[in-house]
PDB file of C-alpha atoms and ligand atoms in Angstrom:
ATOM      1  CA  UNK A   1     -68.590 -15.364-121.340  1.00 94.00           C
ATOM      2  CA  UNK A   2     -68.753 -13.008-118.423  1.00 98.00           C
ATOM      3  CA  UNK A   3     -67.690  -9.616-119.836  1.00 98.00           C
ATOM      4  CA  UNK A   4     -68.376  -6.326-117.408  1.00 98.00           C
ATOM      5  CA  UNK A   5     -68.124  -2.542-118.674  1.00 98.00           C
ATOM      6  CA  UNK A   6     -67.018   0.238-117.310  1.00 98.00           C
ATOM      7  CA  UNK A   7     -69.057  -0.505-113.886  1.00 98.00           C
ATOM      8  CA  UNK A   8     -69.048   2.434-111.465  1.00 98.00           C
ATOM      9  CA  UNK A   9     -70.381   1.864-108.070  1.00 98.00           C
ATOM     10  CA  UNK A  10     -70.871   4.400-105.048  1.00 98.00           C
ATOM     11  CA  UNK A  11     -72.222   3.960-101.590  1.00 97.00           C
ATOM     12  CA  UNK A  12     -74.172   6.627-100.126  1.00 96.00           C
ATOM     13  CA  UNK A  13     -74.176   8.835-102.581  1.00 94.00           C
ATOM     14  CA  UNK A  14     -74.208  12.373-102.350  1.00 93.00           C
ATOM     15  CA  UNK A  15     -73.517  12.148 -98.470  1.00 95.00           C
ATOM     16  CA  UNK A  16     -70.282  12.570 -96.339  1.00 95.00           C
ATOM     17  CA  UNK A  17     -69.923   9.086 -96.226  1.00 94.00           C
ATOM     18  CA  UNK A  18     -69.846   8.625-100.340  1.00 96.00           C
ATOM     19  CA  UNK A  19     -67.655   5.656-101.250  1.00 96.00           C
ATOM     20  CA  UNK A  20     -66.290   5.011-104.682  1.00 97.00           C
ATOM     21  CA  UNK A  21     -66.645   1.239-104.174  1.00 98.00           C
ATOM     22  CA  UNK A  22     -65.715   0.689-108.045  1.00 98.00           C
ATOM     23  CA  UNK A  23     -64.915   3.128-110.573  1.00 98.00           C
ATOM     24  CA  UNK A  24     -65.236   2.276-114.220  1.00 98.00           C
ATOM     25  CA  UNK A  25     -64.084  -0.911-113.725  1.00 98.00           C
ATOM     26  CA  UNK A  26     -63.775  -3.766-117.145  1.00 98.00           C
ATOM     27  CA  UNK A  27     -63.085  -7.351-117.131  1.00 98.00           C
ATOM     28  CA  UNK A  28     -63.192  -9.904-120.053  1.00 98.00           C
ATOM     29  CA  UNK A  29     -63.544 -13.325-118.901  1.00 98.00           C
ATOM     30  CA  UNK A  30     -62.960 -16.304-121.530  1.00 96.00           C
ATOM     31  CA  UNK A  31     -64.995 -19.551-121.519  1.00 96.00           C
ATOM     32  CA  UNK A  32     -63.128 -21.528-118.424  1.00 96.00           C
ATOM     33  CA  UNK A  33     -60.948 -18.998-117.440  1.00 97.00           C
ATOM     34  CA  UNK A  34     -60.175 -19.222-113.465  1.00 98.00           C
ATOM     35  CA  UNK A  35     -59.130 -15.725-112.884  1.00 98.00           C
ATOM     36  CA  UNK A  36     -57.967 -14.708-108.977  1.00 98.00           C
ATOM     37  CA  UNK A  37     -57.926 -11.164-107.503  1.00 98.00           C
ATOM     38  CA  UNK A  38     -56.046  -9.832-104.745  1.00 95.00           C
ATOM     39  CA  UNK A  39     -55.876  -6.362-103.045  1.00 93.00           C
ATOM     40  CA  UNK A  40     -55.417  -4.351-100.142  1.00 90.00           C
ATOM     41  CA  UNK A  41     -58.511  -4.257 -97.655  1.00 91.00           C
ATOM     42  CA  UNK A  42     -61.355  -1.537 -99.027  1.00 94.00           C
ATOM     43  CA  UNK A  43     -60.367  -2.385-102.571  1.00 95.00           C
ATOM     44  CA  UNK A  44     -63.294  -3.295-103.944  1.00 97.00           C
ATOM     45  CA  UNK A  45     -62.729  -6.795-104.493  1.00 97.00           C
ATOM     46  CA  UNK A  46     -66.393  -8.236-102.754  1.00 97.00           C
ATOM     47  CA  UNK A  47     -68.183  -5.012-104.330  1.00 98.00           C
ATOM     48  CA  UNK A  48     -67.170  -6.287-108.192  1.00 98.00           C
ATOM     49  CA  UNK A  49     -68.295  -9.886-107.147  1.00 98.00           C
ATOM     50  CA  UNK A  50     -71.490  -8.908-105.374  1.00 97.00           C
ATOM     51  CA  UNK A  51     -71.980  -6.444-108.151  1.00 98.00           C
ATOM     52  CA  UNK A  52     -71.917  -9.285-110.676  1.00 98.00           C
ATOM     53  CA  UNK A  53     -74.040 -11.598-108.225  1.00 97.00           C
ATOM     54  CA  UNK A  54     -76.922  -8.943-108.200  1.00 97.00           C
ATOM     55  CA  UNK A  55     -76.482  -8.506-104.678  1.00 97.00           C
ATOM     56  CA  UNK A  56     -75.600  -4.670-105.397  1.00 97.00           C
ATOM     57  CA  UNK A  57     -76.895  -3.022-108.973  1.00 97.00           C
ATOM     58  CA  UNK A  58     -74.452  -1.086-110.324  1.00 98.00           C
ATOM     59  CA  UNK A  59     -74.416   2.997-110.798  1.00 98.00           C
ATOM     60  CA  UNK A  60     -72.691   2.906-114.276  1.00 98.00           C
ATOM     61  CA  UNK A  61     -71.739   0.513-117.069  1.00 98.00           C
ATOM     62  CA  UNK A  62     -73.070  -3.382-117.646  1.00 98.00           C
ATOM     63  CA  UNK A  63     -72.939  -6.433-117.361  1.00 98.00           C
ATOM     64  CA  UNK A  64     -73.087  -9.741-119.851  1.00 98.00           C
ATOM     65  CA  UNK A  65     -73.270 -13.237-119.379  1.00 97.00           C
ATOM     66  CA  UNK A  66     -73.129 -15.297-122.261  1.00 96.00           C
ATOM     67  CA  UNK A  67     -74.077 -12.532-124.136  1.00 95.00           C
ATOM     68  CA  UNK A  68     -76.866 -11.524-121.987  1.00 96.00           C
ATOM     69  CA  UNK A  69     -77.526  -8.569-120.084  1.00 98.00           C
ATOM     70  CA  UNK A  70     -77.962  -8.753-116.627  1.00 98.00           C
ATOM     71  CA  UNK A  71     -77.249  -5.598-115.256  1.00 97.00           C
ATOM     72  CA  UNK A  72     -80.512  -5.446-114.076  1.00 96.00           C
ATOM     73  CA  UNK A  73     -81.829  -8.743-113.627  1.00 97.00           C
ATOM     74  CA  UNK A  74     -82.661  -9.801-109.530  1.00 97.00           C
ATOM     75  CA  UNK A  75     -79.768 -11.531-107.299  1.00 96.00           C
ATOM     76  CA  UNK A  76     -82.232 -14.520-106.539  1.00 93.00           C
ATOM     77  CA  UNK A  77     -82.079 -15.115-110.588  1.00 95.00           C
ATOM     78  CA  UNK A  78     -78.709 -14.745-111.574  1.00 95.00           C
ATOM     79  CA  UNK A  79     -78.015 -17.604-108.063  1.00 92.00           C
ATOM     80  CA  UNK A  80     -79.261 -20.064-110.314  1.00 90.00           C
ATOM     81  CA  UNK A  81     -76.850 -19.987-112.744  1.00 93.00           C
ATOM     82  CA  UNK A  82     -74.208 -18.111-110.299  1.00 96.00           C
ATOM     83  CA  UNK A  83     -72.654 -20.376-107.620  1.00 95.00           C
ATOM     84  CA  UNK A  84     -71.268 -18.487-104.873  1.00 95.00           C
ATOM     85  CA  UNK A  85     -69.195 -19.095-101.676  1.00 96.00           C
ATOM     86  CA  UNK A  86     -68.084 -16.385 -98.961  1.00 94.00           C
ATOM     87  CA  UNK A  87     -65.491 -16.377 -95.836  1.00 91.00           C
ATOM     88  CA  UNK A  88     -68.060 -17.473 -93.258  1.00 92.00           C
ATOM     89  CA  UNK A  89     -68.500 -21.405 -93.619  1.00 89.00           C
ATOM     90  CA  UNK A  90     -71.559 -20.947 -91.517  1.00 91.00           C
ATOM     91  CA  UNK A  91     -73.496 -18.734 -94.825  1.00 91.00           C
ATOM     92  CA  UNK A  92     -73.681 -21.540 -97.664  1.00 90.00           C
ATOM     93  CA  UNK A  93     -75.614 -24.595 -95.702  1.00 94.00           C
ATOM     94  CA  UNK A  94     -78.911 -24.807 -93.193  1.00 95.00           C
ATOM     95  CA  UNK A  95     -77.662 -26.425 -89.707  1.00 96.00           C
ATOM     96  CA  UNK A  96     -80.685 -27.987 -89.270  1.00 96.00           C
ATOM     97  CA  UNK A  97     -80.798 -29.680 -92.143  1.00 96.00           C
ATOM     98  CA  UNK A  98     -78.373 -33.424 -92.728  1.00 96.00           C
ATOM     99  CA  UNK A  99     -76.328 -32.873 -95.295  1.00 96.00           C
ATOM    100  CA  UNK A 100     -78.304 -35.089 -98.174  1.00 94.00           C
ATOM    101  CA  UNK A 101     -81.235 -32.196 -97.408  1.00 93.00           C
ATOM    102  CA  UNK A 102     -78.858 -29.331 -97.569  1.00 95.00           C
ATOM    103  CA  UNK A 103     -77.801 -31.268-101.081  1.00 93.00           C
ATOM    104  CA  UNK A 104     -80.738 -32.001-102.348  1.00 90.00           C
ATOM    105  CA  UNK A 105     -82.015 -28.747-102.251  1.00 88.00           C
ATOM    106  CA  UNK A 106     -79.152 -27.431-103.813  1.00 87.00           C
ATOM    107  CA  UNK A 107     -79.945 -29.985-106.580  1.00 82.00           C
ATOM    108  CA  UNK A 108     -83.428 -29.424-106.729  1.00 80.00           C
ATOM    109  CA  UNK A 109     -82.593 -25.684-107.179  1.00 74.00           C
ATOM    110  CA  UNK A 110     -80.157 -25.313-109.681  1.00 69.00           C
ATOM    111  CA  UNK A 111     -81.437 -28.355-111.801  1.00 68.00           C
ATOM    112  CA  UNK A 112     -85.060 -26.932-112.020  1.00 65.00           C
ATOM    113  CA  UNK A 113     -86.709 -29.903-111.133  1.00 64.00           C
ATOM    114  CA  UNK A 114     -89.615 -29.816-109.357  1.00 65.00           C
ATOM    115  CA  UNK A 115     -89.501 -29.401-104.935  1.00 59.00           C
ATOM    116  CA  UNK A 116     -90.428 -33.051-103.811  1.00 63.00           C
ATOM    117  CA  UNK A 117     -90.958 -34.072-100.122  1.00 64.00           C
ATOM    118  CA  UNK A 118     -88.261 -37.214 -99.466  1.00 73.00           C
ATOM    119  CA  UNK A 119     -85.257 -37.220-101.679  1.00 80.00           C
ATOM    120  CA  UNK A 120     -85.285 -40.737-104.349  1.00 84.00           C
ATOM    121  CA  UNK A 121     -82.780 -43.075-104.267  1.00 88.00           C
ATOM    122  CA  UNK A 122     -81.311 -42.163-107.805  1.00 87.00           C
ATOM    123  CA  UNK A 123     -80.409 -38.456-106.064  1.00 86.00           C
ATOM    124  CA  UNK A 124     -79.349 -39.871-103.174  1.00 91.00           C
ATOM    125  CA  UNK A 125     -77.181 -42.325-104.766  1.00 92.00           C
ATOM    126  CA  UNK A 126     -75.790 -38.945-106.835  1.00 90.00           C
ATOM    127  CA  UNK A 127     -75.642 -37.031-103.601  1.00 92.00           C
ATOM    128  CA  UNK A 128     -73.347 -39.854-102.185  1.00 94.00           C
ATOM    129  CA  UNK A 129     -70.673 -39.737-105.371  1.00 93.00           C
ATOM    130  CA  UNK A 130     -70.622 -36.679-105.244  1.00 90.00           C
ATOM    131  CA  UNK A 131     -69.317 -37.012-101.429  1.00 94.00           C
ATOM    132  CA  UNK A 132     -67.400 -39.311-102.051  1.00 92.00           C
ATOM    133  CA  UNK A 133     -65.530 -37.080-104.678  1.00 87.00           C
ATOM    134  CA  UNK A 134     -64.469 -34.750-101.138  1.00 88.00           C
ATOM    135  CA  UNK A 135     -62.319 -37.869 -99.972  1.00 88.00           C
ATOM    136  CA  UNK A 136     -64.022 -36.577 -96.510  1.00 89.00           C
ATOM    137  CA  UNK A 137     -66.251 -39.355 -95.411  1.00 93.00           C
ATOM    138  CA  UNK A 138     -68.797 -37.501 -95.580  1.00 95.00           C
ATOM    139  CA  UNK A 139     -70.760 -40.060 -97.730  1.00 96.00           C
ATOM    140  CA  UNK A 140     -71.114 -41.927 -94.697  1.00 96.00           C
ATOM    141  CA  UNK A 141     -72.839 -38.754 -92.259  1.00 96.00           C
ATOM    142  CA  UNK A 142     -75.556 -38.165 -94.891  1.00 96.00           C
ATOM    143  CA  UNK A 143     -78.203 -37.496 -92.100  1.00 96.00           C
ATOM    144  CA  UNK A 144     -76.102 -35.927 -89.734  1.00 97.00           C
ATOM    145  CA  UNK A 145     -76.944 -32.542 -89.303  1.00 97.00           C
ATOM    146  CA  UNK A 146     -74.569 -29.879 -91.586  1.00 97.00           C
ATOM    147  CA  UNK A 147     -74.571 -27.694 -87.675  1.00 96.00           C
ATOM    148  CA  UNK A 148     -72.330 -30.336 -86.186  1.00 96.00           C
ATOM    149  CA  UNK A 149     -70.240 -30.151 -89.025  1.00 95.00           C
ATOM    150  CA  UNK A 150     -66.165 -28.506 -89.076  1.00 93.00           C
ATOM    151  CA  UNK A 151     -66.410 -24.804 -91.040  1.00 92.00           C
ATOM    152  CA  UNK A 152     -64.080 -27.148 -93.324  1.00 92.00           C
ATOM    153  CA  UNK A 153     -66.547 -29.744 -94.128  1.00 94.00           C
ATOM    154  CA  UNK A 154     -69.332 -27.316 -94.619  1.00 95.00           C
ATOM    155  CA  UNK A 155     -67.415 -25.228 -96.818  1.00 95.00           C
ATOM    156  CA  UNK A 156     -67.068 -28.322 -98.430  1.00 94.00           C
ATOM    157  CA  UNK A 157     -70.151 -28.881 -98.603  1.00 95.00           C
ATOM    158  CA  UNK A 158     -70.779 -25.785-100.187  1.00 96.00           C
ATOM    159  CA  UNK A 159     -68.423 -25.797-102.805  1.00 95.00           C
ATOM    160  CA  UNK A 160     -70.169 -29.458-103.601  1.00 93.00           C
ATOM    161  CA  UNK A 161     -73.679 -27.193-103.360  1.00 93.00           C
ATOM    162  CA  UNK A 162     -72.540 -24.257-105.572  1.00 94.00           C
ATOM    163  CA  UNK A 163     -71.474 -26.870-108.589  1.00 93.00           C
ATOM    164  CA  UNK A 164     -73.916 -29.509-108.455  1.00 87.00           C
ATOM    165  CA  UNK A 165     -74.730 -28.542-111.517  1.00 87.00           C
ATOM    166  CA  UNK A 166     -72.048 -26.980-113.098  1.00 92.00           C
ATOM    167  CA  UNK A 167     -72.884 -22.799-112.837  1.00 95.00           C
ATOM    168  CA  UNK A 168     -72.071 -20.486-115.501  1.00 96.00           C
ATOM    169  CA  UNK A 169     -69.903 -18.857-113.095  1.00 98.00           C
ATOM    170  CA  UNK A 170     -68.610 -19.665-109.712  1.00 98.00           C
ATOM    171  CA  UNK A 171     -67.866 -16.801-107.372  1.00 98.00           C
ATOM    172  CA  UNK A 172     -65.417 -17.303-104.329  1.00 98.00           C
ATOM    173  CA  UNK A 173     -65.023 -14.403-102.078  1.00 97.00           C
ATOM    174  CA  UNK A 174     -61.829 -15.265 -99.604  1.00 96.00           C
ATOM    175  CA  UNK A 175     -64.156 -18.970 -99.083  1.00 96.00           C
ATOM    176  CA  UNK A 176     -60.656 -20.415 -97.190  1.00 94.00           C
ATOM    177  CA  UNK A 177     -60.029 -17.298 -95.338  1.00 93.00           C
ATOM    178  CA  UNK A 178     -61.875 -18.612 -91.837  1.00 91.00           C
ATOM    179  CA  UNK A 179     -60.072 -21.995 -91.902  1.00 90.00           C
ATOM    180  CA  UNK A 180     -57.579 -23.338 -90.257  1.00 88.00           C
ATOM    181  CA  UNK A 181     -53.963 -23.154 -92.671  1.00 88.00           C
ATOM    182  CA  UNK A 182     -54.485 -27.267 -93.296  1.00 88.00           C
ATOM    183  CA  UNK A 183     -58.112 -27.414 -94.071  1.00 87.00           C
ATOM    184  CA  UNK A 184     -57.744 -24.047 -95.666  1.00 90.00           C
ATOM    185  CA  UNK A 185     -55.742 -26.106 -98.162  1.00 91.00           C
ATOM    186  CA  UNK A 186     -57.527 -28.950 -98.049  1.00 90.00           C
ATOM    187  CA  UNK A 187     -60.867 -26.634 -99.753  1.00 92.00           C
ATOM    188  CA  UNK A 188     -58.413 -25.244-101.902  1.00 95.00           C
ATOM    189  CA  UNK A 189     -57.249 -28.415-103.662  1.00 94.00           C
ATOM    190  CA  UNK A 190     -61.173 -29.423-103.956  1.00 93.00           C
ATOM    191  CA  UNK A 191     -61.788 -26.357-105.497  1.00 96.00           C
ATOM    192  CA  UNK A 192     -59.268 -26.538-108.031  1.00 96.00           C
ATOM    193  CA  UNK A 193     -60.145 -30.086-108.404  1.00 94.00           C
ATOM    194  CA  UNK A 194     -63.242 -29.473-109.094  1.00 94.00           C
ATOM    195  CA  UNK A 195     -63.072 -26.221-111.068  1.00 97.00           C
ATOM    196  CA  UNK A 196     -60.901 -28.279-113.384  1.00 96.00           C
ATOM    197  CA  UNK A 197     -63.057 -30.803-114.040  1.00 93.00           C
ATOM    198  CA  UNK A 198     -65.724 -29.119-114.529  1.00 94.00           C
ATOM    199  CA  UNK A 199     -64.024 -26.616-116.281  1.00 96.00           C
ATOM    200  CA  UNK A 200     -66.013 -23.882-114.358  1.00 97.00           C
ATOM    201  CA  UNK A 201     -65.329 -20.335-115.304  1.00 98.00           C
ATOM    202  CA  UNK A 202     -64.130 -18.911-112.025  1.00 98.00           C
ATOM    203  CA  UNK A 203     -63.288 -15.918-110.238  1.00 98.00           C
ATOM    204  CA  UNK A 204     -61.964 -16.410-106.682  1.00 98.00           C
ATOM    205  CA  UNK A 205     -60.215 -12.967-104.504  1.00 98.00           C
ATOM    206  CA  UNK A 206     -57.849 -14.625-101.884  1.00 95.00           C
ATOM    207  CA  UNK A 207     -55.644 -13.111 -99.340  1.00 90.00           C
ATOM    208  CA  UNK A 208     -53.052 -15.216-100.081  1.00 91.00           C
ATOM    209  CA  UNK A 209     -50.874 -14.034-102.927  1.00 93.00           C
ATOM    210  CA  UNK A 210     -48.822 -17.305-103.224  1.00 93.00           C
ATOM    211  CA  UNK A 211     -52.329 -19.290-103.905  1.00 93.00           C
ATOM    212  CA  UNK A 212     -53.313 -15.995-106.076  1.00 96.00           C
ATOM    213  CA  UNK A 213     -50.425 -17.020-108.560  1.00 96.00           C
ATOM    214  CA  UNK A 214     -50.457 -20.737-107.829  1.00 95.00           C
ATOM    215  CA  UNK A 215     -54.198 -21.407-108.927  1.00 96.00           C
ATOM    216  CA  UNK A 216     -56.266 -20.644-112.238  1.00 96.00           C
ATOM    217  CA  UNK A 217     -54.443 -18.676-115.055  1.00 96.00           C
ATOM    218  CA  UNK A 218     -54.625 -15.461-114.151  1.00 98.00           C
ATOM    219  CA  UNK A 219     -54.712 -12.812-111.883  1.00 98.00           C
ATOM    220  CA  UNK A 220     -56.040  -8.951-111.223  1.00 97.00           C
ATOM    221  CA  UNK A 221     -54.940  -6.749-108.363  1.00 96.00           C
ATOM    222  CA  UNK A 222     -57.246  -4.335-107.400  1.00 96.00           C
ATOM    223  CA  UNK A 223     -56.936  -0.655-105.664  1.00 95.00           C
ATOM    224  CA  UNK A 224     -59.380   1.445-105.062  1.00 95.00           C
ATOM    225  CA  UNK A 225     -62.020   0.702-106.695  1.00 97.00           C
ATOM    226  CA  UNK A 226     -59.759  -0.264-110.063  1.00 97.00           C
ATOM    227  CA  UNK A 227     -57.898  -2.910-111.609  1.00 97.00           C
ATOM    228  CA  UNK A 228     -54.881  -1.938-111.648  1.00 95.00           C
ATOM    229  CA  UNK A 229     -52.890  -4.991-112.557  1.00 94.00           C
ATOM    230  CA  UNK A 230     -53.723  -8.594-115.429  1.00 96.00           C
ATOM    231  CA  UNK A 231     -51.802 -10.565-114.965  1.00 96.00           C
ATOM    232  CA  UNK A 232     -51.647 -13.625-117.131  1.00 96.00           C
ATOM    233  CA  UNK A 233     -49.108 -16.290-119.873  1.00 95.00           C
ATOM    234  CA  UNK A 234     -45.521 -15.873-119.176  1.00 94.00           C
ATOM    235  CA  UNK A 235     -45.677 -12.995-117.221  1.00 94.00           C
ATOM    236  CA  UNK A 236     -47.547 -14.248-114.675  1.00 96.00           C
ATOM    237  CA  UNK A 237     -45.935 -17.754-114.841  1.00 94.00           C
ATOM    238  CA  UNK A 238     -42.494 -16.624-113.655  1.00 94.00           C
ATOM    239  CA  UNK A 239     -43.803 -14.251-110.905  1.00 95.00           C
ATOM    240  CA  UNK A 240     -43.015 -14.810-107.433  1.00 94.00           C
ATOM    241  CA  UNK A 241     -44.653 -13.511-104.728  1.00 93.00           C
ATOM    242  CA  UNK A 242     -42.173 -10.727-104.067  1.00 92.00           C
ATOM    243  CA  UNK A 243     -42.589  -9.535-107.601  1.00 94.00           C
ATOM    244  CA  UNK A 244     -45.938  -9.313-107.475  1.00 93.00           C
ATOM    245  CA  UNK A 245     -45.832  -6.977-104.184  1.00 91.00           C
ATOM    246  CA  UNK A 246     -42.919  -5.006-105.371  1.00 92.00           C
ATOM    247  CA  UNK A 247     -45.368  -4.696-108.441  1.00 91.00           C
ATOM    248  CA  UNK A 248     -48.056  -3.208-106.058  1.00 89.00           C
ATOM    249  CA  UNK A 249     -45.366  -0.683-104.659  1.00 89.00           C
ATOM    250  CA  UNK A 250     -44.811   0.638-108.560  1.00 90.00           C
ATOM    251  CA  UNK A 251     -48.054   1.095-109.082  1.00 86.00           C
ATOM    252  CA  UNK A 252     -49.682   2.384-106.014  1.00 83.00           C
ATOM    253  CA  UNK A 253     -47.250   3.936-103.904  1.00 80.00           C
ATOM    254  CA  UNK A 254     -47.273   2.558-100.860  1.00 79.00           C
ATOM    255  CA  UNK A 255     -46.807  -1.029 -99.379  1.00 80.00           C
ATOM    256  CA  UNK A 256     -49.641  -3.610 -99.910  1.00 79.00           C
ATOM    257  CA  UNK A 257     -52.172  -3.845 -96.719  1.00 74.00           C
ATOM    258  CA  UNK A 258     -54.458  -6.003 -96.147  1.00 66.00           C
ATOM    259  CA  UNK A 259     -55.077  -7.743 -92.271  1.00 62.00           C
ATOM    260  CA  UNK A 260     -55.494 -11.276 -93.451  1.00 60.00           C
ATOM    261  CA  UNK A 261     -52.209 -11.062 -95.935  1.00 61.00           C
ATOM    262  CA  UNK A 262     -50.291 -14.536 -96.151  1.00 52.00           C
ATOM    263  CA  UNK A 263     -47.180 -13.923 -97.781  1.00 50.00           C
ATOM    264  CA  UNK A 264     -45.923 -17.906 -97.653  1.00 45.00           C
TER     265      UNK A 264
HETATM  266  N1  LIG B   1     -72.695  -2.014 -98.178  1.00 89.58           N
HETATM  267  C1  LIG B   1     -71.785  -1.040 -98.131  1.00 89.58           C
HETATM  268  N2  LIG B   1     -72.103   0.199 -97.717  1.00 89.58           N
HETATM  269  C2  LIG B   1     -71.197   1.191 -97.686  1.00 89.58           C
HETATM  270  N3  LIG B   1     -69.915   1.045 -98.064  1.00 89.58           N
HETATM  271  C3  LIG B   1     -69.524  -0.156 -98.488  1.00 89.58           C
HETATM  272  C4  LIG B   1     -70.432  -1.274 -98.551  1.00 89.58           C
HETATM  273  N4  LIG B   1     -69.752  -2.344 -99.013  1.00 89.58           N
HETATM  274  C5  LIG B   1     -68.496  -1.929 -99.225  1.00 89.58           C
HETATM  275  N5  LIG B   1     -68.344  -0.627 -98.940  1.00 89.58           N
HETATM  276  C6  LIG B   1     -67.122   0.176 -99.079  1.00 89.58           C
HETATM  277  O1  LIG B   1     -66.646   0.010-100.392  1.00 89.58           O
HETATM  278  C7  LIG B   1     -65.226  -0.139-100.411  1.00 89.58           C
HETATM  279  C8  LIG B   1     -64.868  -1.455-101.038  1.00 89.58           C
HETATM  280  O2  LIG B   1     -65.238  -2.508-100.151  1.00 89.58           O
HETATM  281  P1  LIG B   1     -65.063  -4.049-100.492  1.00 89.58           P
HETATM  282  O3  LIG B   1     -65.779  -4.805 -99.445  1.00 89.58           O
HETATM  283  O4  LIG B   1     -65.452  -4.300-101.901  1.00 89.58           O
HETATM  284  O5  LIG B   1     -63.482  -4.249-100.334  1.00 89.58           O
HETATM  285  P2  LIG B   1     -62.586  -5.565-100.397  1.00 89.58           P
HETATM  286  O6  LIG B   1     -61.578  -5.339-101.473  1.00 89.58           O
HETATM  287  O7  LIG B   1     -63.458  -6.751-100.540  1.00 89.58           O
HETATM  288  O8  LIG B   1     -61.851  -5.519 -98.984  1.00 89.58           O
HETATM  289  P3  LIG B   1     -61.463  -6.687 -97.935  1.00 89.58           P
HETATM  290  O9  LIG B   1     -60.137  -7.224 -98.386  1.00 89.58           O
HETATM  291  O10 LIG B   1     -61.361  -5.985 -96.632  1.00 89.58           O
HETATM  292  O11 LIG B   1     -62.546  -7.719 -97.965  1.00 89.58           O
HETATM  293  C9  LIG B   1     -64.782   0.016 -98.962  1.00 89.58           C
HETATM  294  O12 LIG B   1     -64.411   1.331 -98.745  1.00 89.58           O
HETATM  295  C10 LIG B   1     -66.014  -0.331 -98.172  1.00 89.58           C
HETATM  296  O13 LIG B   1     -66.010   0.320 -96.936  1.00 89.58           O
HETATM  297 MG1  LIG B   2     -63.851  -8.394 -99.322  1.00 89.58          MG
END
């Protein structure tokens, strides 16, 4: 499915500000795998997932996806076939556009078909299942304007966008991280909701360890710029949050930072 080798990435290179982002970092992802990563702050978490967005090209190593090579190939490519959701709520939708726009070009994009002025009543019939599927109401605000919208609902929204059609991959960078603690959960059950019934192969980072062990089947820990923990089967099944941290301790020496850590 995904499988990345030995990547290597450095920012400003060959200045006093060079930045091992990632060093010769490798990940095997199976067919549906949801795979979460945690890490201190600087790890290199976002790097490896804009790395394999095409947002950044890498220094060393490569990248497959379904057995293709896409080291190279541009970021505005791989988004077709890449869904992708980030902290700010306000990044995924257009506020001047009513949510059935904001979906149906989202459809329109991912499915190929052709851009049509007016949306028909088949995708707009679509568009409202698949709101109704949140359990927000939203199905009833289709031409309200995504601006007026909660950073809930439009990430939301989002998440709705980023698997209209199901993507090869789905890519959540810390997407819960700028809710509040019950909406934050509320996005989190949709995602796993829907990530499970799609069976979308997933990586998500999260600060929140608990949630780290608690969704998808496994789970790396990063530290600069490596993986330095897999953890998956019975292993990871019996872990608390305690033992993963104590974990952290073992293996880097010092006590596990990062500012948005939720250890509940
Ligand atoms: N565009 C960039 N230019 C220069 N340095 C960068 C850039 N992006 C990231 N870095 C550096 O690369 C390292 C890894 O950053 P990255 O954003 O991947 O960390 P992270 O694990 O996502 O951290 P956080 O938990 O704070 O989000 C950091 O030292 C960071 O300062
Ligand atoms: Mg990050």
């Amino acid at each position: 499915m995904l499988s990345v080798n030995n990547i290597t990435k450095i920012f400003n290179k060959k200045t006093v500000n060079e930045r091992v982002a990632l060093e010769n970092v490798s990940l095997q992802m199976e067919p549906g795998e949801f795979i979460t990563i945690i890490g201190g702050n600087g790890a290199g978490k976002s790097t490896l997932l804009n790395c394999i967005a095409g947002s950044y090209l890498v220094d060393e190593g490569y990248i497959l996806l379904d057995g293709e090579n896409i080291t190279f190939q541009k970021e505005h490519k791989r988004a077709r076939y890449i869904g992708r959701l980030f902290q700010d709520p306000l990044k995924g939708t257009a506020p001047n556009m009513t949510i059935e726009e904001n979906m149906a070009l989202a459809y329109m994009r991912t499915a190929k078909k052709p851009f049509s002025i007016g949306i028909s009543k088949k995708d707009r019939d679509y568009i409202r299942t698949r709101l109704e599927s949140l359990g927000l109401g939203l199905e009833n605000r289709m031409k309200t304007k995504v601006g007026l919208l909660s950073g809930g609902q439009r990430q939301a929204i989002t998440l709705l966008m980023a698997t209209m059609t199901t993507p090869k991959l789905l890519l959540l960078d810390e997407h819960t991280a700028a809710l509040d603690p019950a909406t934050a959960e509320k996005v989190l059950e949709l995602t796993k909701q829907i990530v499970r019934e799609n069976t979308i192969t997933t990586l998500m980072i999260t600060h929140n360890i608990a949630s780290a062990l608690d969704c998808g089947n496994r789970t790396l820990m990063m530290e600069q710029g490596k993986i330095i923990l897999d953890l998956q089967g019975e292993q990871r099944g019996s872990m608390t949050v305690e033992d993963v941290l104590e974990l952290f301790r073992q293996k880097s020496n010092r006590e596990f930072d990062n500012d948005r850590v939720l250890l509940s």
